[in-house]
GROMACS .gro file of C-alpha atoms in nm:
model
  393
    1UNK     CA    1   0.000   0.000   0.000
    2UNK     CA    2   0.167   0.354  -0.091
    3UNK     CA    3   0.218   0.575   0.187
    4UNK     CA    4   0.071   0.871   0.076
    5UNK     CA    5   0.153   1.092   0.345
    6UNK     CA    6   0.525   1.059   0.347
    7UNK     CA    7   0.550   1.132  -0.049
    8UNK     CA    8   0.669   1.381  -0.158
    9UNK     CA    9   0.521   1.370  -0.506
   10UNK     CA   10   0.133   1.386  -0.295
   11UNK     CA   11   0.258   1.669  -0.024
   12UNK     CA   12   0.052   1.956   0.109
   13UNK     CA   13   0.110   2.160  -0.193
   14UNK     CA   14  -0.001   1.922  -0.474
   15UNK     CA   15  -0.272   1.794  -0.278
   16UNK     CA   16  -0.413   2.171  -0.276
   17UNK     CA   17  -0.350   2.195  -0.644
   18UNK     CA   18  -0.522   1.894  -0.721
   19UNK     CA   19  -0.840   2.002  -0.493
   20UNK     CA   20  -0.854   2.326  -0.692
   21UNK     CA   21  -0.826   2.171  -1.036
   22UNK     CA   22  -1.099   1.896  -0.943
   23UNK     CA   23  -1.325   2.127  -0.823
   24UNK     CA   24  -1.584   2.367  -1.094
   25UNK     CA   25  -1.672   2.583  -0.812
   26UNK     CA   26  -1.615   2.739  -0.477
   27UNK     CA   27  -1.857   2.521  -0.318
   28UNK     CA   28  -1.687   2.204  -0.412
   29UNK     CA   29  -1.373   2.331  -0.328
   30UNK     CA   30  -1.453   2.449   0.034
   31UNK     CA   31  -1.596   2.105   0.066
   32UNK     CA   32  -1.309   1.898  -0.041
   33UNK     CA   33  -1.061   2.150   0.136
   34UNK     CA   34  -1.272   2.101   0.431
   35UNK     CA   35  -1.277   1.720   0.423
   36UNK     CA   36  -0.952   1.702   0.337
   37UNK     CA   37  -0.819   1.901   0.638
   38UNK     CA   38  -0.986   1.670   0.878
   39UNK     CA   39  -0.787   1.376   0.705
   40UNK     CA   40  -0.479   1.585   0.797
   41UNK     CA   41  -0.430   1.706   0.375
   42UNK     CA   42  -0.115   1.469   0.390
   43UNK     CA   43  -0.345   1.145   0.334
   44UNK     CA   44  -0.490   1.176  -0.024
   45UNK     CA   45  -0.769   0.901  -0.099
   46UNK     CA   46  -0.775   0.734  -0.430
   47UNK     CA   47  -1.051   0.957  -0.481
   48UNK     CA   48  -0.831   1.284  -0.462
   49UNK     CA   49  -0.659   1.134  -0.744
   50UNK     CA   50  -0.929   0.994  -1.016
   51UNK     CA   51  -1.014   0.635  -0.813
   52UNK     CA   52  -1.222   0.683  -0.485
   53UNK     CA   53  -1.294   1.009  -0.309
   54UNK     CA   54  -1.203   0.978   0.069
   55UNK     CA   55  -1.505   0.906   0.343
   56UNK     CA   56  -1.403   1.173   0.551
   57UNK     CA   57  -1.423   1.423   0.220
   58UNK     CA   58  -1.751   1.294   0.071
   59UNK     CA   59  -1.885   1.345   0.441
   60UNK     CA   60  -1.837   1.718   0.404
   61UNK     CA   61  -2.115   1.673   0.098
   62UNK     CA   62  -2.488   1.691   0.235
   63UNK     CA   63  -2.717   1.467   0.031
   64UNK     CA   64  -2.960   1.676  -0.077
   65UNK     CA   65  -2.968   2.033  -0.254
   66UNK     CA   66  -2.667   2.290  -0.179
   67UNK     CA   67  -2.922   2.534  -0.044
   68UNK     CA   68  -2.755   2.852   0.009
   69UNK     CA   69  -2.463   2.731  -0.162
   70UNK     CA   70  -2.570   2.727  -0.543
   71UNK     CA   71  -2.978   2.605  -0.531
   72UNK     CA   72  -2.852   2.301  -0.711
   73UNK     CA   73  -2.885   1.929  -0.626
   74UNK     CA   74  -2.578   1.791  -0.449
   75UNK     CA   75  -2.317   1.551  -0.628
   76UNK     CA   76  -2.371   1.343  -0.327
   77UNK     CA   77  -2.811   1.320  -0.385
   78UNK     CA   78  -2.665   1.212  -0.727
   79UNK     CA   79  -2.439   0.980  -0.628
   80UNK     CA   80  -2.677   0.839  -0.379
   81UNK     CA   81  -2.894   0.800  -0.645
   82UNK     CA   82  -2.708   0.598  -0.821
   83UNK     CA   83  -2.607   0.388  -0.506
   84UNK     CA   84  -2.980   0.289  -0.506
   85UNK     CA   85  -2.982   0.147  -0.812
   86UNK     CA   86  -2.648  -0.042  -0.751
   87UNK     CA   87  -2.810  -0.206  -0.484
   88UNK     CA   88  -3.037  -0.316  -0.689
   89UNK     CA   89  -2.813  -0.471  -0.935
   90UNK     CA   90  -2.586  -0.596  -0.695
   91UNK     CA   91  -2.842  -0.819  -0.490
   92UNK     CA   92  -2.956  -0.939  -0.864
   93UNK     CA   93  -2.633  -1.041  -0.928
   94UNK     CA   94  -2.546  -1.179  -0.644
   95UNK     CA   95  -2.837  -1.409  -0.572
   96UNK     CA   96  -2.826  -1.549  -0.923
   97UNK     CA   97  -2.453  -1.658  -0.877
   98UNK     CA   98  -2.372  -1.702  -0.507
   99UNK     CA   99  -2.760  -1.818  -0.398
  100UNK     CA  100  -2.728  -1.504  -0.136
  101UNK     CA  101  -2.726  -1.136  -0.196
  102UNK     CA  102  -2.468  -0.879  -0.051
  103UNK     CA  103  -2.351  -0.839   0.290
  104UNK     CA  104  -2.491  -0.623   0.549
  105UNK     CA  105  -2.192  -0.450   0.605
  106UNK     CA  106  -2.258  -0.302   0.256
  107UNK     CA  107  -2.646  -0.221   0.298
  108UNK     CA  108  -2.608   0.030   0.627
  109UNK     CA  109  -2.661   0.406   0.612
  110UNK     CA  110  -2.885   0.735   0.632
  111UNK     CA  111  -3.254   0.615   0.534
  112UNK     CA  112  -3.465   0.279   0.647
  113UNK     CA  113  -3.271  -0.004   0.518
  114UNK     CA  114  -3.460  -0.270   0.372
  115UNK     CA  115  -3.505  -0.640   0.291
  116UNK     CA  116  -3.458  -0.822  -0.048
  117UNK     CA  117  -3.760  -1.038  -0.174
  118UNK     CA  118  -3.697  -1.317  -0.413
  119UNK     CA  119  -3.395  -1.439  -0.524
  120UNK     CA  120  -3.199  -1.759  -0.581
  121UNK     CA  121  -2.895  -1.933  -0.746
  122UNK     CA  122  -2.912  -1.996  -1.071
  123UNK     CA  123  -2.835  -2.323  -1.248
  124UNK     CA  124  -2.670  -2.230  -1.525
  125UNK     CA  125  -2.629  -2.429  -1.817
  126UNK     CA  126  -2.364  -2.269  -1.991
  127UNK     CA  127  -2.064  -2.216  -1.890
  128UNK     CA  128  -1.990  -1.875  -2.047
  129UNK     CA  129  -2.325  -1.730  -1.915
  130UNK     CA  130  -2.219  -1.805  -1.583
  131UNK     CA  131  -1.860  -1.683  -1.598
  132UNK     CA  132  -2.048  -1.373  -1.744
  133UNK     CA  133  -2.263  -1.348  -1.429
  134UNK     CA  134  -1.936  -1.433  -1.181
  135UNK     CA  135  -1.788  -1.121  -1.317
  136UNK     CA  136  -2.059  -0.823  -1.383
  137UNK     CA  137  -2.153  -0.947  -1.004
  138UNK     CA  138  -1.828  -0.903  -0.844
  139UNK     CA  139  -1.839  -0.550  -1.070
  140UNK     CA  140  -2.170  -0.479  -0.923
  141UNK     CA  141  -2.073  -0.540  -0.614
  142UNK     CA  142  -1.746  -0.324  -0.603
  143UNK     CA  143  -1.956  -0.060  -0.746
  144UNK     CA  144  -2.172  -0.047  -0.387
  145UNK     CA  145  -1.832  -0.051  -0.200
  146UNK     CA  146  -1.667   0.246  -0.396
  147UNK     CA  147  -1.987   0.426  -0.398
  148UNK     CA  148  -2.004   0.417  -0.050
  149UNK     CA  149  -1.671   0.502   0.061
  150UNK     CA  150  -1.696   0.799  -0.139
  151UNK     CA  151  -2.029   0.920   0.021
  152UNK     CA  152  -1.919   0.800   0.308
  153UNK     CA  153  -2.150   0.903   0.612
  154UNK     CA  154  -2.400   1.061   0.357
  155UNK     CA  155  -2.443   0.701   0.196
  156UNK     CA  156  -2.773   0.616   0.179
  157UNK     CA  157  -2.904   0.273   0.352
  158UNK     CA  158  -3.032   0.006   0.087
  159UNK     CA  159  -3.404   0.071   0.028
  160UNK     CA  160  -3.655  -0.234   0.005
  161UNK     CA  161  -3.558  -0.446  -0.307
  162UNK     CA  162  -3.791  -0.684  -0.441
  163UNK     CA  163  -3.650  -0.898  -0.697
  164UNK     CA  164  -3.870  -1.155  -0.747
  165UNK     CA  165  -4.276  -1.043  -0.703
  166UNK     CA  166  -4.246  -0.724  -0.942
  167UNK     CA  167  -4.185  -0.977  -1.248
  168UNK     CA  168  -4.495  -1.183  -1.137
  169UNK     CA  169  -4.728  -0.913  -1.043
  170UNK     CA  170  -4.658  -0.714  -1.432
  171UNK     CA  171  -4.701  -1.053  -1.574
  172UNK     CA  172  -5.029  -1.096  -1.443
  173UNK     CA  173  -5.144  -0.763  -1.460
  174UNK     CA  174  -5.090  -0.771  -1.856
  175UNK     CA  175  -5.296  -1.123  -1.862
  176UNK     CA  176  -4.964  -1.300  -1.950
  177UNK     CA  177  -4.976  -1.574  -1.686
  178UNK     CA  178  -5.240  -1.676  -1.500
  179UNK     CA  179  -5.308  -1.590  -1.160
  180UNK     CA  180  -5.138  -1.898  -0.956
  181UNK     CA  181  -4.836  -1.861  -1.145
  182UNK     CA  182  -4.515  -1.669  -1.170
  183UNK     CA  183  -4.198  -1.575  -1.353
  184UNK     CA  184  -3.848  -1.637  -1.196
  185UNK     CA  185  -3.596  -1.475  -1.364
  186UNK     CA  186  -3.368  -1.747  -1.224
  187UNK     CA  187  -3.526  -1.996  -1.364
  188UNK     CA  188  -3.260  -2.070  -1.624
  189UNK     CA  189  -2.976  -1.891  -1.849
  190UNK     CA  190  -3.254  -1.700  -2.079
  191UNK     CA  191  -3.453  -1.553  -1.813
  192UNK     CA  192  -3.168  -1.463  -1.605
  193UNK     CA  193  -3.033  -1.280  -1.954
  194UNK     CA  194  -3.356  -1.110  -2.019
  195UNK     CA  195  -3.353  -1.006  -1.678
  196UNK     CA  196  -2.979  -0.839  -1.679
  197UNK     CA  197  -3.087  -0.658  -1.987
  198UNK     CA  198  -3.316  -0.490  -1.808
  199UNK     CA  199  -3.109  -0.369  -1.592
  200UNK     CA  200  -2.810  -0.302  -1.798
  201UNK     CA  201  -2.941  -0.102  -2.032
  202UNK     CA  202  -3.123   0.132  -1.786
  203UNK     CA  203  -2.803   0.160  -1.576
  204UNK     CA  204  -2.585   0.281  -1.886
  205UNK     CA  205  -2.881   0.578  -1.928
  206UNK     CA  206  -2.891   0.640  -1.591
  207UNK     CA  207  -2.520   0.725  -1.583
  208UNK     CA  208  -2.495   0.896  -1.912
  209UNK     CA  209  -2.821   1.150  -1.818
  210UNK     CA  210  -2.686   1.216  -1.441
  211UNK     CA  211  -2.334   1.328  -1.590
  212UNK     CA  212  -2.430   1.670  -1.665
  213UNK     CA  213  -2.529   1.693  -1.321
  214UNK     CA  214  -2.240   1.621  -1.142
  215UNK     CA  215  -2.056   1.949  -1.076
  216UNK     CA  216  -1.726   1.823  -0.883
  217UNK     CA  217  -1.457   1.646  -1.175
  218UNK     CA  218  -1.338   1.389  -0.914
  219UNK     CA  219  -1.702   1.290  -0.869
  220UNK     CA  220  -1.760   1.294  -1.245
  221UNK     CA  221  -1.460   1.111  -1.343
  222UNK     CA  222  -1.546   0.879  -1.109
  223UNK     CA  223  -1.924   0.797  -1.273
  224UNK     CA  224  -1.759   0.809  -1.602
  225UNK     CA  225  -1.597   0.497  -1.478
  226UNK     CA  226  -1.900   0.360  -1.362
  227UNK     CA  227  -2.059   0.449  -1.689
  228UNK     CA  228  -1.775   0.265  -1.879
  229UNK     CA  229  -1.790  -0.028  -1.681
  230UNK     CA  230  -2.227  -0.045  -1.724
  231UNK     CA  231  -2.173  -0.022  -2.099
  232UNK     CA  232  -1.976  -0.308  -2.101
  233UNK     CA  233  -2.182  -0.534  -1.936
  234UNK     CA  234  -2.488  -0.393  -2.136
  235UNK     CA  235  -2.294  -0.495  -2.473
  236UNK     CA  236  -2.200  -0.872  -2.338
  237UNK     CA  237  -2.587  -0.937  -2.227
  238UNK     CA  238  -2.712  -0.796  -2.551
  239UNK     CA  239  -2.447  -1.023  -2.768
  240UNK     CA  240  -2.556  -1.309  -2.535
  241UNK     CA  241  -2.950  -1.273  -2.625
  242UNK     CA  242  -2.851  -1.205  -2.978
  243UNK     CA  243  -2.643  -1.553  -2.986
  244UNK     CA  244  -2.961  -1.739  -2.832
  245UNK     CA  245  -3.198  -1.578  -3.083
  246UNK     CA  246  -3.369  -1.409  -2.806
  247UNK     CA  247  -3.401  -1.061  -3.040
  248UNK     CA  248  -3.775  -1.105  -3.023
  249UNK     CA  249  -3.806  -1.086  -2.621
  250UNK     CA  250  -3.544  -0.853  -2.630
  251UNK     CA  251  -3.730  -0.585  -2.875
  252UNK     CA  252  -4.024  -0.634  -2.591
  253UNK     CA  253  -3.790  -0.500  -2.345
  254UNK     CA  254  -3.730  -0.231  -2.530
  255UNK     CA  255  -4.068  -0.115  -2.602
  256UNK     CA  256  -4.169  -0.141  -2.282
  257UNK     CA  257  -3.860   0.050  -2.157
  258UNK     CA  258  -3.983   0.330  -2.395
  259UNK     CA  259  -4.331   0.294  -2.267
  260UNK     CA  260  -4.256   0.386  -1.917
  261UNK     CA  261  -3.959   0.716  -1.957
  262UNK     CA  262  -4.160   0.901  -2.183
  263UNK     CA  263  -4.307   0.993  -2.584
  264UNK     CA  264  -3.936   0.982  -2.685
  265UNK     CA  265  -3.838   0.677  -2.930
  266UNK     CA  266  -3.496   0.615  -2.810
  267UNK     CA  267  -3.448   0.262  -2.641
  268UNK     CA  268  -3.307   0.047  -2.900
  269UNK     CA  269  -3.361  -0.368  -2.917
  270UNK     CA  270  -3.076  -0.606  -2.998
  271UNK     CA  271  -3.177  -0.626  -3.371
  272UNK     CA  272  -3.203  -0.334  -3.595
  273UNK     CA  273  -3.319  -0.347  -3.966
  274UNK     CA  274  -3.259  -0.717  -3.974
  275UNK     CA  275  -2.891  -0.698  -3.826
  276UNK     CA  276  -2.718  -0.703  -3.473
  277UNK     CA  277  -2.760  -0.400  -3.275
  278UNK     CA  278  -2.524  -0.452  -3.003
  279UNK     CA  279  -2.412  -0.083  -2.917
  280UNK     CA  280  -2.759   0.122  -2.916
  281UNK     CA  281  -2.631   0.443  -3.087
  282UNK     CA  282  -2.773   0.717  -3.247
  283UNK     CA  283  -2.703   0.864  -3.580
  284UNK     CA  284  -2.390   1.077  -3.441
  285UNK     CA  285  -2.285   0.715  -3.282
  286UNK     CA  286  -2.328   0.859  -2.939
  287UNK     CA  287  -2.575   0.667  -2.625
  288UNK     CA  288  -2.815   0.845  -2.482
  289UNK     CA  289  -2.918   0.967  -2.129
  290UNK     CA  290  -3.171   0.902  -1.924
  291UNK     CA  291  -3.334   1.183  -1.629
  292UNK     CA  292  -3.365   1.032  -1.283
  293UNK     CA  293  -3.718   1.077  -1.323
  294UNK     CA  294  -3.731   0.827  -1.608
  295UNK     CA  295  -3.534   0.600  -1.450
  296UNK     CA  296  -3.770   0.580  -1.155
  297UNK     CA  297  -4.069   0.553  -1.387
  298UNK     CA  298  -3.845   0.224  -1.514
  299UNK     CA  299  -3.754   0.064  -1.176
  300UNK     CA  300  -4.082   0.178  -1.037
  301UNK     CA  301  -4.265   0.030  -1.351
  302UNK     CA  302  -4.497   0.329  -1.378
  303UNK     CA  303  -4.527   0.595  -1.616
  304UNK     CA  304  -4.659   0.792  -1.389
  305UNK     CA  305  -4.505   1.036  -1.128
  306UNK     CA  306  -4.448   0.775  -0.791
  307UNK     CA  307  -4.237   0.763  -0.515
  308UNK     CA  308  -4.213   0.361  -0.459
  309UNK     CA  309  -4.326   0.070  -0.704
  310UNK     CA  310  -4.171  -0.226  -0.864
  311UNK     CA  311  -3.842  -0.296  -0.793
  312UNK     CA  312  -3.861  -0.107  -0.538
  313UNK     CA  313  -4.170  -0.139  -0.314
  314UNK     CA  314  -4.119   0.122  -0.051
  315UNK     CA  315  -3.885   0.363  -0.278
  316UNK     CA  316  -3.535   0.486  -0.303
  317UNK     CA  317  -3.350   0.614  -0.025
  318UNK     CA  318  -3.224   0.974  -0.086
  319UNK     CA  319  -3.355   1.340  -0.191
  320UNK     CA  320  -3.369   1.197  -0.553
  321UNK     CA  321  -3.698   0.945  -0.507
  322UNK     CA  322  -3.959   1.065  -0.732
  323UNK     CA  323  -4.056   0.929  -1.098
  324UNK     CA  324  -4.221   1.139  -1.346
  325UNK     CA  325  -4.558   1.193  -1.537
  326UNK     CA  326  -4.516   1.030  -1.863
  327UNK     CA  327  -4.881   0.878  -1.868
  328UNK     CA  328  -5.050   1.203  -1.999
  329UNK     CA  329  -5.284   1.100  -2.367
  330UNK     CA  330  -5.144   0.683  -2.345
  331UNK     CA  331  -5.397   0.474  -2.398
  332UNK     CA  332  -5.344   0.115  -2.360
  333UNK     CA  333  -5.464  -0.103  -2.639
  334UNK     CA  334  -5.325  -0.402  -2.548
  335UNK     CA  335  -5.099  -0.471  -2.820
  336UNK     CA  336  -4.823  -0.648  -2.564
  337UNK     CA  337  -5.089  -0.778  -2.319
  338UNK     CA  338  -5.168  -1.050  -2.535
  339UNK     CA  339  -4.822  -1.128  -2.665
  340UNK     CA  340  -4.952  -0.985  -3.027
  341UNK     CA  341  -4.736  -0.731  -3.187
  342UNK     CA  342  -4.470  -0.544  -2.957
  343UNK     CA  343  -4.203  -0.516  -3.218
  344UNK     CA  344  -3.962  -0.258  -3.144
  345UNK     CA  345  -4.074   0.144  -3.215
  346UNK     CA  346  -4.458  -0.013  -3.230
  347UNK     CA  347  -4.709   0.001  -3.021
  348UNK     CA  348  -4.590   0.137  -2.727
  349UNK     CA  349  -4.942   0.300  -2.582
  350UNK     CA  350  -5.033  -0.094  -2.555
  351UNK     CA  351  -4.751  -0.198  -2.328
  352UNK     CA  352  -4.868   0.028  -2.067
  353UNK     CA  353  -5.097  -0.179  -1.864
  354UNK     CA  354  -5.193  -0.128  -1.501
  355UNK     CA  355  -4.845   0.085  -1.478
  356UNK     CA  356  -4.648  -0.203  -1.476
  357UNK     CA  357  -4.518  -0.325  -1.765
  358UNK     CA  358  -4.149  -0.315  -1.791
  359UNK     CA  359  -4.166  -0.705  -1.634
  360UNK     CA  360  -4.415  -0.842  -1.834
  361UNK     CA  361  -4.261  -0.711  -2.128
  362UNK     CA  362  -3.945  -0.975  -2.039
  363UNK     CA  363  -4.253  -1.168  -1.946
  364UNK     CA  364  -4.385  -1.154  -2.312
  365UNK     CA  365  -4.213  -1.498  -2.402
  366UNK     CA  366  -4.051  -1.570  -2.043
  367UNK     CA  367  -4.340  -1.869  -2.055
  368UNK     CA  368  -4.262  -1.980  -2.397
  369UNK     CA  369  -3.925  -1.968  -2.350
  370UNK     CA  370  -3.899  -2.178  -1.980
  371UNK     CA  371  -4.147  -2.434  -2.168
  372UNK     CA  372  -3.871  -2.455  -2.484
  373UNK     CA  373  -3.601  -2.477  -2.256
  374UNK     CA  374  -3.727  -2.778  -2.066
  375UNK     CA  375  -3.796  -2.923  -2.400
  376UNK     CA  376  -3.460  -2.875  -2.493
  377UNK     CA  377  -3.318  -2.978  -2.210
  378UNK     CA  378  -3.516  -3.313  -2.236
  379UNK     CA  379  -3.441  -3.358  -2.572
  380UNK     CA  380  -3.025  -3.307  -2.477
  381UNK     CA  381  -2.989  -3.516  -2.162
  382UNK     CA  382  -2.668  -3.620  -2.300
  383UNK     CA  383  -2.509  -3.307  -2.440
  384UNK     CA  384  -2.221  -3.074  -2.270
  385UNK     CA  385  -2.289  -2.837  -2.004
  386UNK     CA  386  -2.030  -2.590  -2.232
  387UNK     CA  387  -2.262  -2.525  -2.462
  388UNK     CA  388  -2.323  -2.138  -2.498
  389UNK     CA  389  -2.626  -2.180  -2.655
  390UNK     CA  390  -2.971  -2.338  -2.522
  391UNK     CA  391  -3.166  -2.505  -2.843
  392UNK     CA  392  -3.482  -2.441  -2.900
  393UNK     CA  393  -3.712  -2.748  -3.075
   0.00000   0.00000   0.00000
């Protein structure tokens, strides 16, 4: 471990240098100067350098607006924010590879902290898929810690995560599944894909549209990192679904994604004009953002403005907990309800039933495909567990 304080390189002087350069404003810099002192300004965390801010100068940051300081939202509410919804990918992750989800130790902080529901191991087939899973996990994980020790005691607590109900109750809600059964997204390598897409996909947005936000370049390099890190998992689930010919349940997604954040057409399925759409681009081959208000609508599986739902049941901890009003003139017409339709860019007014549809649109086939999978599985007692790819009869 270096030993920052006797360096000379990381003395007094640079560190001050480095605070000023990092920081757009006065605010941040009185913050981080502030912080810093208490660490004794000889001890520079990884943070102070592009890696990890320090706990004792993320503490100086209030979660919540700067108030007198600038009227803006805090980089810490924003980074809290996205905290939330690493929790949420973490405990996915780790259920479906280690058959538990993350330790307390990482769930404590301001706010109620609450329970998981659902979750499991899953039995993967395919031994890629799983390695796949072993690593975005341990990602997801680390993600929590770092986030964490750079809010330190402004960290929010891990809201109520349920990661098993929300698929069943959209399910039935669009008439997809009748009403003594349910979807498990860990029910086999395709669900648990179709499931990670979900959540990929939203968490590369959710970076790129909070970016702007961030007003401290320590903090910002830092989610760029994130943000990096997202996009590649999002590309390795999306080239996984598109290798298992799962475009069709994929494009549901999608749609339903677009449903919930809004009348903008930007979500993009895994197939586009007949070819592999791996990286969803637009014409200046850029991604695009999403507001923490559509976010929420997706992880609250509303389009319409809510402070708890879906995936999370009692909401998000933080001053950044409320989903917008994107349900104005939508009228469902059932289009995805009864599995008809739902190609990508069409009919998105029909996916929105009972304002909860981002499940049931992974839901659209999830029955389908868990039927085809047992079929295949029957009909290949004998083949190898390495096989990357589940047949379908």
């Amino acid at each position: 471990m270096i030993d920052w304080k006797g360096s000379a390189v990381f003395g007094k002087q640079y560190v001050r240098e480095l605070i000023t350069r990092s920081a757009e404003n006065g605010v941040d810099r009185r913050r981080f100067m502030r912080g810093a002192g208490a660490a004794g300004l000889g001890v520079v965390g990884a943070g102070l350098v592009g890696a990890a801010a320090t706990p004792a100068a993320a503490a100086a940051v209030s979660d919540g607006p700067s108030g007198g300081d600038s009227g803006a939202i805090s980089d810490a509410a924003i980074l809290n924010f996205a905290l939330n919804l690493e929790y949420l990918e973490g405990q996915f992750y780790s259920y479906a590879v280690n058959g538990y989800g993350l330790p307390d130790a990482l769930t404590t902080g301001k706010g109620t902290r609450g329970s998981v529901s659902g979750g499991r191991q899953v039995k993967f087939r395919s031994r890629s898929v799983r390695q796949y899973a072993e690593e975005i996990a341990r990602d997801e994980r680390e993600h929590v810690a770092f986030l964490r020790g750079a809010l330190g005691s402004s960290a929010v607590a891990q809201p109520k995560i349920d990661i098993q109900s929300s698929f069943t109750a959209a399910a039935r809600a669009a008439g997809l599944i009748g009403p003594n059964q349910t979807f498990d997204p860990y029910a086999n390598d395709n669900n648990f894909l179709l499931a990670a897409f979900i959540f990929e996909d939203v968490g590369v947005t959710a970076y790129k549209g909070a970016a702007p936000l961030i007003s401290n370049k320590t903090y910002l390099g830092a989610a760029a990192g994130i943000l990096a890190v997202e996009a590649y998992h999002a590309a390795n689930i999306r080239t996984a679904l598109f290798e298992r010919d799962l475009a069709t349940e994929a494009g549901k997604i999608s749609d339903a994604r677009d449903s919930l954040d809004g009348p903008s057409d930007d979500d993009q399925g895994i197939v586009k004009n007949g070819k592999a759409n791996i990286v969803p681009a637009d014409n200046n081959g850029l991604a695009f953002g999403r507001s923490t208000e559509q976010v929420l609508n997706i992880v609250y599986l509303t389009p319409k403005k809510a402070t708890s739902g879906g995936f999370f049941p009692a909401g998000v901890n933080g001053s950044i907990h409320t989903s917008g009003a994107n349900d104005t003139g939508r009228t469902p017409v059932g289009g995805m309800a009864t599995g008809g339709g739902g190609t990508q860019n069409t009919q998105k007014a029909g996916m929105v039933v009972g304002g909860a549809t981002l499940a049931a649109a992974t839901v659209a086939g999830a029955a389908a495909i868990t039927r085809r999978n047992n079929q295949a599985a029957d009909a290949s007692a004998g083949a190898s567990n390495e096989s990357d790819h589940t047949p379908a009869p």
